[in-house]
Structures are given as structure tokens and as C-alpha cells.
Amino acid sequence: MHTIGTLSKRTGTKVQTIRYYEQIGLMREPVRSSGGQRRYHDADLDRLAFIRHSRQLGFPLDAIRELLDLSDAPSRPCADADAIARRQLRQVELRIERLRALRKELKRMVDDCDGDSVAECRVLEVLRDHSECLTQHEEIGA
Amino acid sequence: MHTIGTLSKRTGTKVQTIRYYEQIGLMREPVRSSGGQRRYHDADLDRLAFIRHSRQLGFPLDAIRELLDLSDAPSRPCADADAIARRQLRQVELRIERLRALRKELKRMVDDCDGDSVAECRVLEVLRDHSECLTQHEEIGA
DNA sequence: TCTTGAACCTCTACCCGCTGTAGGTCCTAT
DNA sequence: ATAGGACCTACAGCGGGTAGAGGTTCAAGA
Ligand SMILES: [Zn+2]
Ligand SMILES: [Zn+2]
Ligand SMILES: [Zn+2]
Ligand SMILES: [Zn+2]
């Protein structure tokens, strides 16, 4: 049996975050000590490690929830798990593409400015007028 | 004089977002009609366009705030504006690096799975055990 | 056995950058 | 005059946590 602090140290997760995961139903409710403190089994430690590692690989919490559910049914085919991972891969690739387009525009505006007065600053000119850009932009926050 | 709806259409910004920008002090408080509705000058339209374009290029709102302040002082040198843009460029480059590392791991786990049962799923194996990874990961959410 | 103090508890609020909804008011065209 | 779109305020919620207040429990040392 482990305390929440032990889980925290062993997985590099803040104590509050573990409680948050419990609150949203991602971690199961653990048993409690006579004084009301959480006591975890090894299985909980594994589950938290899984969650954290999935987060480090960028999976959103609801995808992790699905993966955990799948992980509990060992005899089923793994097509669903693979599909989630491929979806995540596509998301990452999409974000890379978007950021590369941004980088291009930013690089260009920074490189083009000769560092004169604000009135002729290339950076501010481009920000004021999108027609100075080479590419279209994605929706904000997409 | 323009209504908020006109600003919204002309800049592709939701009406609520414009009001939000006002609330956080990014847009100036406009004059009001006798009935209390917002009425904007052309300068406000320009300012909103600037904000939106900067957002499309990924600048956070506080950087945009600085850029707007700088933009109001045309005779000063533009070093500060350029520095903000270079900082943004570095952020974007950093994010690209991180995502490329993620992509590599995700690609590998997806490619390695032969689609058998969950018990032998390569995707789930990797998620359970970071030592199956080739690279270290950044802090979550960084 | 008592005392200390680190670790735990609940609850609430906050971060970014918006978005959505409820319930009401204004403006303008017919 | 009336309809109905556009506007108003105020508040809640998203994801994925993080911080703090104010109180309790636990375990080790004296
Ligand atoms: Zn410049
Ligand atoms: Zn542009
Ligand atoms: Zn698989
Ligand atoms: Zn890993």
C-alpha cells in the first residue's frame, strides 16, 4: 500500500494532479486509512504511470481513458488501441505542419527587418497587414 | 462608426471575443450609442485586425499587448518589437522540436504493432513502459 | 507517551483564450 | 407599429491542471 506522496514521487505527478485524476474518474477511488488518507495498490501505481506516460506522448485525457479501458480487456484485438495511436500521430503531424508554416512567416519578418524605427519596422508591418504574408493561416487555436 | 457585428465580420472575430478583448484591456472601450451599444472607429478596426493577425501567427495576448504599445510610438527604434518576434520564433521552433520527438515515438509504436490481441499490443506496451521508448520526453504541457 | 512537523485532507479559485447560453434590450426596415 | 435580427450583461465551461487557505493525520524521535 502506498500513500499519495509515494505515487507522486514514483511517477513524477503532483499530488493535486493525482487527486484531480480521481475527481474526473481517470484514477479509481482508493481505499482510505482509518484517518481518511488515500492508500494505493501497486495496480494504481501502474495505472498512474500509464496515464503519465501517455500524457508525455501527448495523448489527451479522454483518449487515455479509452486506452485504459482497452488495456483491461487483454483478449480483444488491439485495433482500437492502434487506431487511437494513429489518430494521435495524425494530430501531431498536423500540428507540426501548422507550426512549420508559422515558423516560415516569423522567420521572414524577423529576417526582413533592418532594425530601424518602429514606423518602418517590418515585423509590425506584417502584423498590420496579412497581404504581406506568403501563406494563409489556420484558424486560431486550431 | 461601426457596430461590433461589423468588426466581427470584417476581422473574422466572434463578437464575444471582441468584448473579451475589451474586458482584458486589449481593445479600448468604445463610445456607445444612446441605447448603450458599442460604436467603433476605423482605428479600432485596425487594432483588432492587428490583434487577430498576431494571434494567427501564434503570439500570446500579452506579447500582442506589448506590440500594440510599441506600435503607438512610431519614432522609437523597433528593437523591442523584433525581440518579441524572435522570441515567438524560438517558441515555435522549440515546439516543433518537441513534436518531432513525439512523432518519432508514435510512429514507431504504431509501425511495430502487428495488430494482434491487446495482450501483445505494441502500442499499449510502450505506453505502460517508458523504457521501450528511444527518447526522453519533455515535461507535460511544456 | 508525548510532541513535533511533514504529509495529508477538502474546498475554492485561478491560468489561457476564448465560447456558449440565458434572459433581456435596441435598432431598423417594412 | 411591429417583427426580428443584432445587440447587451453576466456567468459557466472547455482542457489539464496548479496554488493556496485552513484544518487533520501520521510516524519518528525524545
Ligand atoms: Zn523591426
Ligand atoms: Zn498573415
Ligand atoms: Zn496494437
Ligand atoms: Zn517514453
mmCIF file of N, CA and C and ligand atoms in Angstrom, chain A residues 77-83, chain B residues 109-110 112-118 120-124, ligand 3:
data_model
loop_
_atom_site.group_PDB
_atom_site.id
_atom_site.type_symbol
_atom_site.label_atom_id
_atom_site.label_comp_id
_atom_site.label_asym_id
_atom_site.label_seq_id
_atom_site.Cartn_x
_atom_site.Cartn_y
_atom_site.Cartn_z
ATOM 1 N N PRO A 77 -8.911 -7.917 -29.784
ATOM 2 C CA PRO A 77 -7.901 -7.429 -30.732
ATOM 3 C C PRO A 77 -7.549 -5.973 -30.410
ATOM 4 N N CYS A 78 -6.361 -5.569 -30.826
ATOM 5 C CA CYS A 78 -5.882 -4.258 -30.398
ATOM 6 C C CYS A 78 -6.123 -3.174 -31.435
ATOM 7 N N ALA A 79 -6.979 -3.459 -32.398
ATOM 8 C CA ALA A 79 -7.204 -2.481 -33.469
ATOM 9 C C ALA A 79 -7.629 -1.120 -32.918
ATOM 10 N N ASP A 80 -8.440 -1.124 -31.899
ATOM 11 C CA ASP A 80 -8.915 0.145 -31.338
ATOM 12 C C ASP A 80 -7.777 0.962 -30.742
ATOM 13 N N ALA A 81 -6.927 0.275 -30.000
ATOM 14 C CA ALA A 81 -5.785 0.972 -29.400
ATOM 15 C C ALA A 81 -4.891 1.555 -30.491
ATOM 16 N N ASP A 82 -4.656 0.751 -31.515
ATOM 17 C CA ASP A 82 -3.810 1.225 -32.609
ATOM 18 C C ASP A 82 -4.441 2.427 -33.302
ATOM 19 N N ALA A 83 -5.753 2.384 -33.440
ATOM 20 C CA ALA A 83 -6.447 3.499 -34.098
ATOM 21 C C ALA A 83 -6.279 4.785 -33.304
ATOM 22 N N MET B 109 5.708 3.158 -32.397
ATOM 23 C CA MET B 109 4.800 2.229 -31.739
ATOM 24 C C MET B 109 3.693 1.770 -32.662
ATOM 25 N N VAL B 110 3.229 2.658 -33.507
ATOM 26 C CA VAL B 110 2.184 2.276 -34.460
ATOM 27 C C VAL B 110 2.739 1.279 -35.481
ATOM 28 N N ASP B 112 5.231 -0.757 -35.184
ATOM 29 C CA ASP B 112 5.687 -2.019 -34.609
ATOM 30 C C ASP B 112 4.563 -2.968 -34.247
ATOM 31 N N CYS B 113 3.342 -2.474 -34.156
ATOM 32 C CA CYS B 113 2.266 -3.368 -33.738
ATOM 33 C C CYS B 113 1.731 -4.153 -34.924
ATOM 34 N N ASP B 114 1.628 -5.481 -34.743
ATOM 35 C CA ASP B 114 1.096 -6.304 -35.838
ATOM 36 C C ASP B 114 -0.411 -6.483 -35.700
ATOM 37 N N GLY B 115 -1.039 -5.741 -34.805
ATOM 38 C CA GLY B 115 -2.487 -5.794 -34.740
ATOM 39 C C GLY B 115 -3.044 -7.075 -34.183
ATOM 40 N N ASP B 116 -2.320 -7.679 -33.256
ATOM 41 C CA ASP B 116 -2.804 -8.901 -32.621
ATOM 42 C C ASP B 116 -3.671 -8.533 -31.405
ATOM 43 N N SER B 117 -3.709 -9.338 -30.398
ATOM 44 C CA SER B 117 -4.575 -9.060 -29.251
ATOM 45 C C SER B 117 -4.024 -7.924 -28.390
ATOM 46 N N VAL B 118 -4.879 -7.384 -27.583
ATOM 47 C CA VAL B 118 -4.497 -6.321 -26.670
ATOM 48 C C VAL B 118 -3.320 -6.737 -25.786
ATOM 49 N N GLU B 120 -0.744 -8.358 -26.434
ATOM 50 C CA GLU B 120 0.577 -8.195 -27.058
ATOM 51 C C GLU B 120 0.677 -6.897 -27.850
ATOM 52 N N CYS B 121 -0.234 -5.998 -27.619
ATOM 53 C CA CYS B 121 -0.250 -4.764 -28.419
ATOM 54 C C CYS B 121 0.982 -3.924 -28.107
ATOM 55 N N ARG B 122 1.681 -3.586 -29.160
ATOM 56 C CA ARG B 122 2.918 -2.820 -29.013
ATOM 57 C C ARG B 122 2.617 -1.407 -28.499
ATOM 58 N N VAL B 123 1.533 -0.863 -28.948
ATOM 59 C CA VAL B 123 1.145 0.482 -28.520
ATOM 60 C C VAL B 123 0.979 0.503 -27.000
ATOM 61 N N LEU B 124 0.206 -0.420 -26.493
ATOM 62 C CA LEU B 124 -0.059 -0.451 -25.054
ATOM 63 C C LEU B 124 1.203 -0.800 -24.269
HETATM 64 ZN ZN ZN E 3 -1.748 -2.913 -31.212
#
